mmCIF file of C-alpha atoms and ligand atoms in Angstrom:
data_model
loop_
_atom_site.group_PDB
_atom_site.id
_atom_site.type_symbol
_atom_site.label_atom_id
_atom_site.label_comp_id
_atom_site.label_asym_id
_atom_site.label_seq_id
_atom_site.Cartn_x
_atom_site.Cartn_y
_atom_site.Cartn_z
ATOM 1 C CA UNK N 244 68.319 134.361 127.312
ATOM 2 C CA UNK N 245 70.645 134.324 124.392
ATOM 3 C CA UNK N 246 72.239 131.042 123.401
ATOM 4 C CA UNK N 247 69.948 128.928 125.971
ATOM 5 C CA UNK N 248 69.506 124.893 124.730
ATOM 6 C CA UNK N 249 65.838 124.060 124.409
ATOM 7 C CA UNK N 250 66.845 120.848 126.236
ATOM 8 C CA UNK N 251 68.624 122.230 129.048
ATOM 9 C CA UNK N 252 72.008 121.429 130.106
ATOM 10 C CA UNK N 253 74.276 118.883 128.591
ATOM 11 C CA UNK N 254 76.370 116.275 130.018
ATOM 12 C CA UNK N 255 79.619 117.626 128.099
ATOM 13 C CA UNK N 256 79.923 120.721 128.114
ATOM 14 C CA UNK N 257 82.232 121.287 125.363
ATOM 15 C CA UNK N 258 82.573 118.355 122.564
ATOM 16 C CA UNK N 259 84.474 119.488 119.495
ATOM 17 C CA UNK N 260 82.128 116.710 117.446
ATOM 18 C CA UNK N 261 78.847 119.199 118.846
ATOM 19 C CA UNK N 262 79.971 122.544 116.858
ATOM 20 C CA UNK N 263 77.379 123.883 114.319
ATOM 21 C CA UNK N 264 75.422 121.420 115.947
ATOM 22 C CA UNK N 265 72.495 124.047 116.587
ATOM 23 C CA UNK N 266 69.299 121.661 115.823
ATOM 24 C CA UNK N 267 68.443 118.404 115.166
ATOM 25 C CA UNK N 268 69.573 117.270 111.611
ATOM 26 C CA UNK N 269 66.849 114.974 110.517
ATOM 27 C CA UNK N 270 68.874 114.302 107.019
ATOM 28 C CA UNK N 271 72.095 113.180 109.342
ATOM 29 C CA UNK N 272 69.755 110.791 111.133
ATOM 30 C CA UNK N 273 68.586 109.147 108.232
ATOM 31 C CA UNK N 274 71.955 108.640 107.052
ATOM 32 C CA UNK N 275 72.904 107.497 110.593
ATOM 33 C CA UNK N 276 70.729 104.614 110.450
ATOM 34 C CA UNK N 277 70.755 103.690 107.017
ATOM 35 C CA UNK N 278 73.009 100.682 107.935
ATOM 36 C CA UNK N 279 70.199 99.603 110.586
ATOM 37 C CA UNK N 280 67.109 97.865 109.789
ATOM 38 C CA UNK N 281 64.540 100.180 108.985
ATOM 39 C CA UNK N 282 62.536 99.545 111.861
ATOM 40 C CA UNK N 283 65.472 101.840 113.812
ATOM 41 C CA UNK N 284 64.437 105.253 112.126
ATOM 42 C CA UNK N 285 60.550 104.488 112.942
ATOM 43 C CA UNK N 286 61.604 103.939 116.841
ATOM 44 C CA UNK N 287 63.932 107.227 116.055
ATOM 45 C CA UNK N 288 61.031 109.401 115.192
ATOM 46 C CA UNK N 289 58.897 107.771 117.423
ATOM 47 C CA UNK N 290 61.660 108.954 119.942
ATOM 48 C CA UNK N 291 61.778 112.719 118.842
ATOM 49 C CA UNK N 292 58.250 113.176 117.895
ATOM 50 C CA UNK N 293 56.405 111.282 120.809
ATOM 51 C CA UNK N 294 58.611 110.995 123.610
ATOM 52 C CA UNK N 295 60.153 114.026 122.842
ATOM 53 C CA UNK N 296 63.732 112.927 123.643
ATOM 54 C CA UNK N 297 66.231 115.549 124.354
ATOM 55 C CA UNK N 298 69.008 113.114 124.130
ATOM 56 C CA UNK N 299 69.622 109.625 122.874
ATOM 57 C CA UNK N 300 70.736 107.666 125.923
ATOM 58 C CA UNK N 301 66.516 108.501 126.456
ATOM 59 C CA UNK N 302 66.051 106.366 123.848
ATOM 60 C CA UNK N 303 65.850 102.657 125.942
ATOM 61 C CA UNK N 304 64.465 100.841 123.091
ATOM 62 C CA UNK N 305 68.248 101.425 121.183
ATOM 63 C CA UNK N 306 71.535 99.364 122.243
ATOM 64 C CA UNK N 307 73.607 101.759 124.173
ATOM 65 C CA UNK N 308 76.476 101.732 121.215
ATOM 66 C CA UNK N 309 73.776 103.171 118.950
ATOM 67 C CA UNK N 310 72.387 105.859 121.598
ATOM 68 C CA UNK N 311 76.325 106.997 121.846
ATOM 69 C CA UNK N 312 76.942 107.138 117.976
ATOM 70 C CA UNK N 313 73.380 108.718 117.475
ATOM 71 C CA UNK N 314 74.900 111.566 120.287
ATOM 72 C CA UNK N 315 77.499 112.057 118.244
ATOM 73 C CA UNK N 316 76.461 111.947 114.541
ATOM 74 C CA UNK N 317 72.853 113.278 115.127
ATOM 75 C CA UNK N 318 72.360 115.709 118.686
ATOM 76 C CA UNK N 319 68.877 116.715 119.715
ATOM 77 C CA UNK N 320 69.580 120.430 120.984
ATOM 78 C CA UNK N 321 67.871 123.189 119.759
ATOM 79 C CA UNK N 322 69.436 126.481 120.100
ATOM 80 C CA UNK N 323 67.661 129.719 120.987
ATOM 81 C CA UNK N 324 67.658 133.135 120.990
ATOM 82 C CA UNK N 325 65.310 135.043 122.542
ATOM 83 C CA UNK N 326 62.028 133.685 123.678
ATOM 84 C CA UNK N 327 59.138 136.007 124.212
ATOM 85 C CA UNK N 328 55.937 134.761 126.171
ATOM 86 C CA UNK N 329 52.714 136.450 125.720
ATOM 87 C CA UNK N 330 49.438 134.990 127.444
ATOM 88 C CA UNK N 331 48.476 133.495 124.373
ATOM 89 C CA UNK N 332 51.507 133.689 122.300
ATOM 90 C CA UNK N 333 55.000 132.273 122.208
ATOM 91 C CA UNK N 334 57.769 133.677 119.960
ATOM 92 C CA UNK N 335 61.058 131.919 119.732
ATOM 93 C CA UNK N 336 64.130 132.855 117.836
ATOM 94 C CA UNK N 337 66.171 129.676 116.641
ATOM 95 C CA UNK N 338 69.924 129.820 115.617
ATOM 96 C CA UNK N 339 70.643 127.552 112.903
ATOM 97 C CA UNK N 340 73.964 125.869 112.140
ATOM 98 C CA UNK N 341 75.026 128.550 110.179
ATOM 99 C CA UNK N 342 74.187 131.027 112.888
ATOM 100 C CA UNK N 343 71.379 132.377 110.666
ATOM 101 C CA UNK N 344 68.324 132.602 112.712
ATOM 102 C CA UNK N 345 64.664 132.492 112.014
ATOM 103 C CA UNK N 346 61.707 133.123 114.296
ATOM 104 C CA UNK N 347 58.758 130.908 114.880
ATOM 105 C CA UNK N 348 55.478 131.116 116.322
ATOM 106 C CA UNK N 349 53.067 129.245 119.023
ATOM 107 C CA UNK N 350 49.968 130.534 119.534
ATOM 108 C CA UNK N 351 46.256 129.580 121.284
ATOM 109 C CA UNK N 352 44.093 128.380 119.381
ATOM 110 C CA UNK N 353 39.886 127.998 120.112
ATOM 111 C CA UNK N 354 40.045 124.632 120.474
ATOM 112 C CA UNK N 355 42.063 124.938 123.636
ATOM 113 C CA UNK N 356 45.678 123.617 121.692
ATOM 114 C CA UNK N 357 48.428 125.168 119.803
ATOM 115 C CA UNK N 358 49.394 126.796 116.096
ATOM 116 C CA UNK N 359 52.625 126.889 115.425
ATOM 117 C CA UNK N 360 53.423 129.233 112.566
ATOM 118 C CA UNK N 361 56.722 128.240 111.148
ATOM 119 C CA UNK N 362 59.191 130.087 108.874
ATOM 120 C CA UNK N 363 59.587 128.153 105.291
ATOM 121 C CA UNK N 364 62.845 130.910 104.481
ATOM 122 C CA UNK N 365 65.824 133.010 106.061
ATOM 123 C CA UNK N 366 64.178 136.285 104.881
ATOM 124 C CA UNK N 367 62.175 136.094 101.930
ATOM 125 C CA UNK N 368 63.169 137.814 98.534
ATOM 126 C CA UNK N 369 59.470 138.573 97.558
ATOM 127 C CA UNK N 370 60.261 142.040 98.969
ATOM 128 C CA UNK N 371 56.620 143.154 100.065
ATOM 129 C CA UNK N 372 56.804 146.740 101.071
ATOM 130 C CA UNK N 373 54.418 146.291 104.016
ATOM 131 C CA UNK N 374 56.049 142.914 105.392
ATOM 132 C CA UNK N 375 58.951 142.926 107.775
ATOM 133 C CA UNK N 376 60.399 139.756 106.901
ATOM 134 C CA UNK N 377 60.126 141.177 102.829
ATOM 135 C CA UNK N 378 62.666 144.130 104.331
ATOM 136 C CA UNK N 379 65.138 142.197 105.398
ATOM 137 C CA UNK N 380 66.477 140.292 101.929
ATOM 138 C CA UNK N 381 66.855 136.740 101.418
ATOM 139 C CA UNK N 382 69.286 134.293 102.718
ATOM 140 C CA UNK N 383 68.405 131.120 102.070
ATOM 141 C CA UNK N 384 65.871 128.433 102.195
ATOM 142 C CA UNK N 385 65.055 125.793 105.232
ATOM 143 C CA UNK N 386 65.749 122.315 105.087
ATOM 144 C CA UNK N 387 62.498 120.353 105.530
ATOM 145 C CA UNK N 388 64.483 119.714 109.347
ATOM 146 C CA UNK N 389 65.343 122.919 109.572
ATOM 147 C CA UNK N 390 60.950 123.417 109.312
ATOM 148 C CA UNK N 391 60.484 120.381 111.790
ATOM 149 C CA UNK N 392 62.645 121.304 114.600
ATOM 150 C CA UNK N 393 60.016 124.625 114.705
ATOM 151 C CA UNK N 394 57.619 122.502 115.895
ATOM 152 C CA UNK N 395 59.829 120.240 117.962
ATOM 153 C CA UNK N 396 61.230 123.069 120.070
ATOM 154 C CA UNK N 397 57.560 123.587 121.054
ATOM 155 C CA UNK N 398 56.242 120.289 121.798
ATOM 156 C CA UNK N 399 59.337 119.977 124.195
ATOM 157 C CA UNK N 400 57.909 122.914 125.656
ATOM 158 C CA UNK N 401 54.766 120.545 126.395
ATOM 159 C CA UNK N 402 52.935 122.414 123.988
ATOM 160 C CA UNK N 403 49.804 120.299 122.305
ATOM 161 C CA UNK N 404 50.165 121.526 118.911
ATOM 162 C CA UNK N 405 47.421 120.495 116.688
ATOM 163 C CA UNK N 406 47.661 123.423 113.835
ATOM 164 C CA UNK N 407 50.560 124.027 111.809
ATOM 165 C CA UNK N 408 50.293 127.547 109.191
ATOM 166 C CA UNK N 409 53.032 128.168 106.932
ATOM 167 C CA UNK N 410 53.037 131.898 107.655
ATOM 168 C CA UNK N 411 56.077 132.634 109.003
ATOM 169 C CA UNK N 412 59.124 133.967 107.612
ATOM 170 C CA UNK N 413 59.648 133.476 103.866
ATOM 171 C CA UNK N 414 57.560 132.172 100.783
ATOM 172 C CA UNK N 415 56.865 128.685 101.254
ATOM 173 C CA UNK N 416 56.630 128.097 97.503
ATOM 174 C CA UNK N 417 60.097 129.423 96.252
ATOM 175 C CA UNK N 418 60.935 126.286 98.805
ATOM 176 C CA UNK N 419 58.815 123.951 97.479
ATOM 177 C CA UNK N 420 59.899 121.007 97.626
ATOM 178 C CA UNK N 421 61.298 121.360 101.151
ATOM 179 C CA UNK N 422 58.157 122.473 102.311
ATOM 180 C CA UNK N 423 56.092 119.557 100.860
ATOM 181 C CA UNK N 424 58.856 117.126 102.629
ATOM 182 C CA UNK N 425 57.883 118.861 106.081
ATOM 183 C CA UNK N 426 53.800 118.611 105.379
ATOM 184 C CA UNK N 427 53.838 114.965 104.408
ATOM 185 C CA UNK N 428 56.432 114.262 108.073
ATOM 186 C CA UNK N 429 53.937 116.619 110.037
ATOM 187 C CA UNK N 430 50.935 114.833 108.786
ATOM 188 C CA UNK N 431 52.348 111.148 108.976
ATOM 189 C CA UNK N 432 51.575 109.057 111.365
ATOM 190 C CA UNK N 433 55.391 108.580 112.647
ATOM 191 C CA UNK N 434 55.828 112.158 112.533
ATOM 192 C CA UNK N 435 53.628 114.680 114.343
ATOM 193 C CA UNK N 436 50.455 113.186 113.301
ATOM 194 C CA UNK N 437 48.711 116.170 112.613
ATOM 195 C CA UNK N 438 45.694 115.976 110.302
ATOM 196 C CA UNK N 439 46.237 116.957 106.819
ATOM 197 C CA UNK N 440 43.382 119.815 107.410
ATOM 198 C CA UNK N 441 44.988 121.418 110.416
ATOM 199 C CA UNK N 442 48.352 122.107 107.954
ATOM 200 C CA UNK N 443 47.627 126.046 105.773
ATOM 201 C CA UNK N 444 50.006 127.421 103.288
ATOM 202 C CA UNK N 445 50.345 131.000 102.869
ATOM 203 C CA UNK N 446 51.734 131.734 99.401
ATOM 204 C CA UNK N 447 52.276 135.632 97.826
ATOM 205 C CA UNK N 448 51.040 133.529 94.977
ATOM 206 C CA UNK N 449 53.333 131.890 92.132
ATOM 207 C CA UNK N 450 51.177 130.627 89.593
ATOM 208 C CA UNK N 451 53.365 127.539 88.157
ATOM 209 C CA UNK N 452 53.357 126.517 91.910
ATOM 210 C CA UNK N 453 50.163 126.754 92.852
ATOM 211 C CA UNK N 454 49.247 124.141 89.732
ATOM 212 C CA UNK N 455 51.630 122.027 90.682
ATOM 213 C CA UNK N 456 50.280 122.097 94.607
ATOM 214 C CA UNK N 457 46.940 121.291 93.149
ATOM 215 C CA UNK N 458 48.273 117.833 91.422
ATOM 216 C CA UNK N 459 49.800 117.103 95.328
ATOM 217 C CA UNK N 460 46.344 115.375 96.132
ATOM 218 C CA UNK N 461 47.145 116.987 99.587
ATOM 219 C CA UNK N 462 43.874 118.702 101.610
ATOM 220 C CA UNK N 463 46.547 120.787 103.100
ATOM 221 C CA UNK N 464 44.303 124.751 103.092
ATOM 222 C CA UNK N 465 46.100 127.231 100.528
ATOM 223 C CA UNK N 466 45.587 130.549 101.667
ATOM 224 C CA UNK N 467 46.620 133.295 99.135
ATOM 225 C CA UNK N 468 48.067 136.761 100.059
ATOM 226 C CA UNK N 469 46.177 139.153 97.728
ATOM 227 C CA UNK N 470 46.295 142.291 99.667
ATOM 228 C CA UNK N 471 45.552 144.562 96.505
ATOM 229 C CA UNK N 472 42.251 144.125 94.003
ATOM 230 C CA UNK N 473 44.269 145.767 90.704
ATOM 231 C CA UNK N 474 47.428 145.404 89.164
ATOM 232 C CA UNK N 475 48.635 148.699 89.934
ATOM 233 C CA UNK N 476 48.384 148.848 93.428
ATOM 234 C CA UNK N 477 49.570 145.185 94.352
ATOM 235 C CA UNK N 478 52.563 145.772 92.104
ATOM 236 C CA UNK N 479 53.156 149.006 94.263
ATOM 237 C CA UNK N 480 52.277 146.981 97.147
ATOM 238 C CA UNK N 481 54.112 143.698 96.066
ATOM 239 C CA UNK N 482 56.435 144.516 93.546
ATOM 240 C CA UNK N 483 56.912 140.654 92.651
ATOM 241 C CA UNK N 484 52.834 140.574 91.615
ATOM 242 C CA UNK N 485 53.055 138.271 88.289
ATOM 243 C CA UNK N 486 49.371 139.581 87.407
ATOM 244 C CA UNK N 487 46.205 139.029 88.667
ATOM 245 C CA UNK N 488 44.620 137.541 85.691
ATOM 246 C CA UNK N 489 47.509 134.647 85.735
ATOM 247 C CA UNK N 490 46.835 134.735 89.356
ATOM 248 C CA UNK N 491 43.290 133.533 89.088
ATOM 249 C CA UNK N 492 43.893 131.358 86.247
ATOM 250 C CA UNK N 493 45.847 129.272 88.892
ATOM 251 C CA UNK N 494 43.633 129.533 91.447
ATOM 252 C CA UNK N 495 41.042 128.729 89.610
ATOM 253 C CA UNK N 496 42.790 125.864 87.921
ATOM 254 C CA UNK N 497 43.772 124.446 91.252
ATOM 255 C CA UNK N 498 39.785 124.236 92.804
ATOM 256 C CA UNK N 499 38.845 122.584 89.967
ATOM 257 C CA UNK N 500 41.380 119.984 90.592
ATOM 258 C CA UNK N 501 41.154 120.269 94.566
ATOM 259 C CA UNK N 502 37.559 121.223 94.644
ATOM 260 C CA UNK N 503 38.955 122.878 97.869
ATOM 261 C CA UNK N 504 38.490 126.322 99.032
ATOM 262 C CA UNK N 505 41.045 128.815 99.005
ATOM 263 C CA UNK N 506 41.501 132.054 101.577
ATOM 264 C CA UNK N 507 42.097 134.979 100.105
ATOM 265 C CA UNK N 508 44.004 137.374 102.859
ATOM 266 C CA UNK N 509 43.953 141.317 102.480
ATOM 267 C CA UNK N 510 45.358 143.182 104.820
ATOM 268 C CA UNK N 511 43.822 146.630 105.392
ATOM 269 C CA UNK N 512 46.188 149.187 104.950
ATOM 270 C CA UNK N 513 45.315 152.652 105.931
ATOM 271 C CA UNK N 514 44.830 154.870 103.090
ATOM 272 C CA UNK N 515 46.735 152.624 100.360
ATOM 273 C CA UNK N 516 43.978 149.610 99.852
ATOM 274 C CA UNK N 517 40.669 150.461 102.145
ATOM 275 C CA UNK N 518 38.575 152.704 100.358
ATOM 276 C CA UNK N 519 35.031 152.056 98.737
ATOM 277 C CA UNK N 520 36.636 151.380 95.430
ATOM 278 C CA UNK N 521 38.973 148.891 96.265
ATOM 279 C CA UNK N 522 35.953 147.217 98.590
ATOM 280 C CA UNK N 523 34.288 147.671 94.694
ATOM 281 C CA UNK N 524 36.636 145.659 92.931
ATOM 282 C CA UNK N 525 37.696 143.252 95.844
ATOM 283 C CA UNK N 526 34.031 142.109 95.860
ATOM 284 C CA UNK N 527 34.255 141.915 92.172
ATOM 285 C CA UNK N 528 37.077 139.628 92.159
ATOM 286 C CA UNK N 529 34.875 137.208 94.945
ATOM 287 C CA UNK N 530 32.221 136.542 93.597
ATOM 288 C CA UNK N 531 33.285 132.796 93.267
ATOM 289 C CA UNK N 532 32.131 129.488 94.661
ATOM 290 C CA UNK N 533 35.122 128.421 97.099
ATOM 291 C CA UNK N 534 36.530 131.731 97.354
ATOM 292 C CA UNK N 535 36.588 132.450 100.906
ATOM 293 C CA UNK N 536 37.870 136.487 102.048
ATOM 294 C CA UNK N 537 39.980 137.328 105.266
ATOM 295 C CA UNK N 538 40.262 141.082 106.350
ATOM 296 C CA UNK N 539 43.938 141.429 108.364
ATOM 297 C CA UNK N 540 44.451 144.168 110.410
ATOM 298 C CA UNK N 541 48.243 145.816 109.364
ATOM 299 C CA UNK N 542 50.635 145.621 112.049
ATOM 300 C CA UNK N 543 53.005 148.122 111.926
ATOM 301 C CA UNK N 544 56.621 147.160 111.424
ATOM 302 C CA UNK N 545 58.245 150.290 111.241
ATOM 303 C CA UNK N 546 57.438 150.965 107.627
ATOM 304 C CA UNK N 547 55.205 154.196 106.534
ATOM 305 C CA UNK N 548 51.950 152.138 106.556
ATOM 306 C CA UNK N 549 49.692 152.182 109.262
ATOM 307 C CA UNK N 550 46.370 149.997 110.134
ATOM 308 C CA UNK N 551 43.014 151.412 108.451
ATOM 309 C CA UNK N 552 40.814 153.402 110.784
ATOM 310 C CA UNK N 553 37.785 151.892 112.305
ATOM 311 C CA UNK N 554 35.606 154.431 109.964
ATOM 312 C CA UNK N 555 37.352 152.775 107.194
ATOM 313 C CA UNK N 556 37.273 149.546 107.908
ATOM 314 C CA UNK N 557 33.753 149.729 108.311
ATOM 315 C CA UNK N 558 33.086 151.658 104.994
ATOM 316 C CA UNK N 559 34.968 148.741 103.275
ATOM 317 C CA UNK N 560 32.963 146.106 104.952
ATOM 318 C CA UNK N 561 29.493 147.617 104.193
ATOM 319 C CA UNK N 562 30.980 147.309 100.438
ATOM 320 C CA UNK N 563 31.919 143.601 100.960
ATOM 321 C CA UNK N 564 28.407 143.248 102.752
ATOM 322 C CA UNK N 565 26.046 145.000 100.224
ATOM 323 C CA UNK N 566 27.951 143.060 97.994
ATOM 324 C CA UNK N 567 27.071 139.456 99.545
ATOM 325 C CA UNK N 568 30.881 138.520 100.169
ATOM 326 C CA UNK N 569 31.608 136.546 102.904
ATOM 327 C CA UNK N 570 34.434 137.167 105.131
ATOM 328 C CA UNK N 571 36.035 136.763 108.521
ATOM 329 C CA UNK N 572 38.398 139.052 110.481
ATOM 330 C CA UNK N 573 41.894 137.402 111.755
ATOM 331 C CA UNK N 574 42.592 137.788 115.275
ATOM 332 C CA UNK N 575 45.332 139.423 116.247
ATOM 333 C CA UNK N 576 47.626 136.728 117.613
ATOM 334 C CA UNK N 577 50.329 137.924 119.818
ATOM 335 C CA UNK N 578 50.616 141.877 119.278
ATOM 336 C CA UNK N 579 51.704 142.864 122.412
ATOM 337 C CA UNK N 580 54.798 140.963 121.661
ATOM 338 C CA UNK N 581 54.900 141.567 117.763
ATOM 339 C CA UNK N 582 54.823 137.812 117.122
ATOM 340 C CA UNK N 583 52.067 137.538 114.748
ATOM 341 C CA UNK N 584 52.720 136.041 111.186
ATOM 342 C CA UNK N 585 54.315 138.453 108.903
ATOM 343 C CA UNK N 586 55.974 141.148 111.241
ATOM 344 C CA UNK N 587 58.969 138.448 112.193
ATOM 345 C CA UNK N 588 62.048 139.953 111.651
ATOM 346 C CA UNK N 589 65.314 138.927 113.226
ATOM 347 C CA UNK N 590 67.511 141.846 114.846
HETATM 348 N N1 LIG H 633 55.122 134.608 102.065
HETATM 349 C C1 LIG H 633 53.866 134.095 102.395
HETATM 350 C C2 LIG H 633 53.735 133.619 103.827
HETATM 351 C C3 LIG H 633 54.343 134.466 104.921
HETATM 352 S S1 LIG H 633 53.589 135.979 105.365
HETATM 353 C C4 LIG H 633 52.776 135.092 102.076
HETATM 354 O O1 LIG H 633 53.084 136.245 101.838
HETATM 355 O O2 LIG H 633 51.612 134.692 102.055
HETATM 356 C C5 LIG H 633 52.090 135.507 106.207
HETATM 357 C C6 LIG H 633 50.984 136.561 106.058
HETATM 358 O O3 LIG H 633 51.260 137.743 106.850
HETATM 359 C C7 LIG H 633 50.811 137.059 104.632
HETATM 360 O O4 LIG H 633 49.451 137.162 104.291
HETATM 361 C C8 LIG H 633 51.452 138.431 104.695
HETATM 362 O O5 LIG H 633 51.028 139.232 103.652
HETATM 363 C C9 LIG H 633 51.013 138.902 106.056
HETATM 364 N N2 LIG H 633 51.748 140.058 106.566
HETATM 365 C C10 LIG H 633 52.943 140.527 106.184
HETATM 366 N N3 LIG H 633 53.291 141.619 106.896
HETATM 367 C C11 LIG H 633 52.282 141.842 107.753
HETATM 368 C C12 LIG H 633 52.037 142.822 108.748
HETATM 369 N N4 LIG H 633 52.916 143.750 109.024
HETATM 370 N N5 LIG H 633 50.873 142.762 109.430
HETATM 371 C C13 LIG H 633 49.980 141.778 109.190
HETATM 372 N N6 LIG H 633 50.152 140.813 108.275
HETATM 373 C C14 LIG H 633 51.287 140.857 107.558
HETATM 374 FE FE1 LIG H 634 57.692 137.447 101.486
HETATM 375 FE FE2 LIG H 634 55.175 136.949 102.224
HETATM 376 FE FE3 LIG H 634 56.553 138.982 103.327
HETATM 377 FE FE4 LIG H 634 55.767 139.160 100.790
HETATM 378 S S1 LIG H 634 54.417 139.039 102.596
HETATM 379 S S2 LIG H 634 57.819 139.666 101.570
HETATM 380 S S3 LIG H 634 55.957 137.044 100.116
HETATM 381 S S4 LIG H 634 57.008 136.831 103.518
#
């Protein structure tokens, strides 16, 4: 399976021009057509994000010169690794041109389409002692193409994807700016055209970024990774925890810009954050107007945590309950092939 092309074989099979070309390079394109009217990179991404092209010469609609010089400046394969297929889940491993790779994520949804959860980092340097992508280190950040052809490689698949979480590898808000790039393409009408409100961001929670994100006039859903209700355990948990009282100042800052909700995510970890006290002070902390709560179940990555017990978990939700919190329970996308969000990890 190693080293397959998303769109299949090639005419040449070996073109010196081609090396390192892994993905598509959406910056490349731009600067391929900036000599064309503009008109040219609207039938471009028309192209790769309708038609789903897997080469130019499928591109009619350019002169045949351009399709040629477009094959060589700007190729549309996508190189894999593996690809794992669940019944509701796909996970894909994509090489990029520096032969770093980074997983990404398709999975069900209700509605009877597709979330793709796609990696915003090579590793992430946040270093969370539960998360499997935190283990491995950082490399580097994505390119807002780098984000894109995540989603590309799946629609080619003739996947309808109509959900797009930033919960994949990484923290989306140490690669800000990148990341903002690849919500406004996904949401824009020549891009994917996915509504704003199907796009979430998962962030471990940087304060100066979350205010900024709430002067984006975006009504893209932040979901925040709290996993802890005191300093003392999230810092054990999360050793990069800037302090919940900053935290919430943020947060709170940003619905009273947004007047949007925000998800707070815990994960229940089995005797390190799910007992009655921690329920205690987690309800304490949610007692808010547009604080919404979401109880994940650990998956276990090889680390020394394990998921809370079902005696637990139901202690900790009689807390929530007595308490009046709200909350929901996230399914557990694709564990028979360890795909769901946060255990990615490439070997
Ligand atoms: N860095 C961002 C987004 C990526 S992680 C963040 O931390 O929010 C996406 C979600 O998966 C986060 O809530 C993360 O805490 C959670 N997660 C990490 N490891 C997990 C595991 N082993 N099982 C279940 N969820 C996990
Ligand atoms: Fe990074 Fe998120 Fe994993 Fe923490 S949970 S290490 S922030 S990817």
């Amino acid at each position: 399976m190693d080293k397959t092309l998303a769109s299949g074989a090639r005419k040449c099979w070996f073109d010196s021009s081609r090396a390192h070309n892994n993905m598509i390079n959406l910056e490349k394109l731009q600067k391929a057509l900036s000599d064309q009217k503009p008109y040219r990179l609207k039938q471009a991404y028309k192209a790769l994000f309708k038609d789903l092209i897997s080469d130019w010469d499928e591109a009619t609609v350019f002169p045949i010169e351009l399709r040629e010089r477009l094959n060589k400046e700007c190729p549309l394969d996508i190189k894999t690794g593996e690809v794992l297929e669940d019944k509701d889940t796909i996970k894909a491993k994509i090489i990029l041109n520096d032969n770093l790779a980074i997983e990404t994520v398709l999975m069900a949804n209700t509605r009877g389409r597709n979330t793709v959860c796609v990696s915003s980092q090579v590793g992430c340097p946040m270093g969370c002692l539960f998360c499997a992508t935190g283990r491995m280190g950082f490399k580097r950040n994505l390119s807002f193409s780098e984000i894109i052809n995540q989603i590309i490689f799946f629609a080619r698949m003739g996947k309808d994807v109509d959900n797009i979480v930033f919960m994949g590898m990484g923290e989306p808000f140490l690669n800000y700016d990148e990341v903002i790039k690849a919500m406004r393409m996904i949401n824009d009408k020549e891009g994917f055209n996915i509504g704003i409100r199907h796009i979430s961001v998962s962030t471990i929670g940087i304060p100066e970024m979350i205010e900024r994100f709430s002067r984006e006039n975006m009504q893209v859903n932040l979901a925040i990774s709290l996993h802890a209700p005191n300093d003392k355990l999230r810092t054990y948990l999360m050793p990069t925890n800037v302090g919940l009282e900053k935290l919430f100042e943020s947060i709170d800052l940003y619905i009273q810009n947004t007047k949007r909700k925000v998800m707070f995510e815990y994960l229940l970890i089995d005797g390190v954050n799910d007992d009655k006290e921690c329920a205690q002070e987690l309800a304490n902390l949610m007692k808010k107007p547009l604080y919404f709560l979401n109880l994940i179940e650990y998956n276990p990555t090889g680390t020394k945590f394990k998921p809370s017990s079902e005696k637990n978990k139901k202690i900790f939700k009689d807390v929530l309950i007595e308490n009046k919190i709200q909350f929901t329970e996230r399914y557990r996308f694709g564990q028979n092939i360890k795909a769901a969000c946060g255990q990615l990890i490439v070997k």
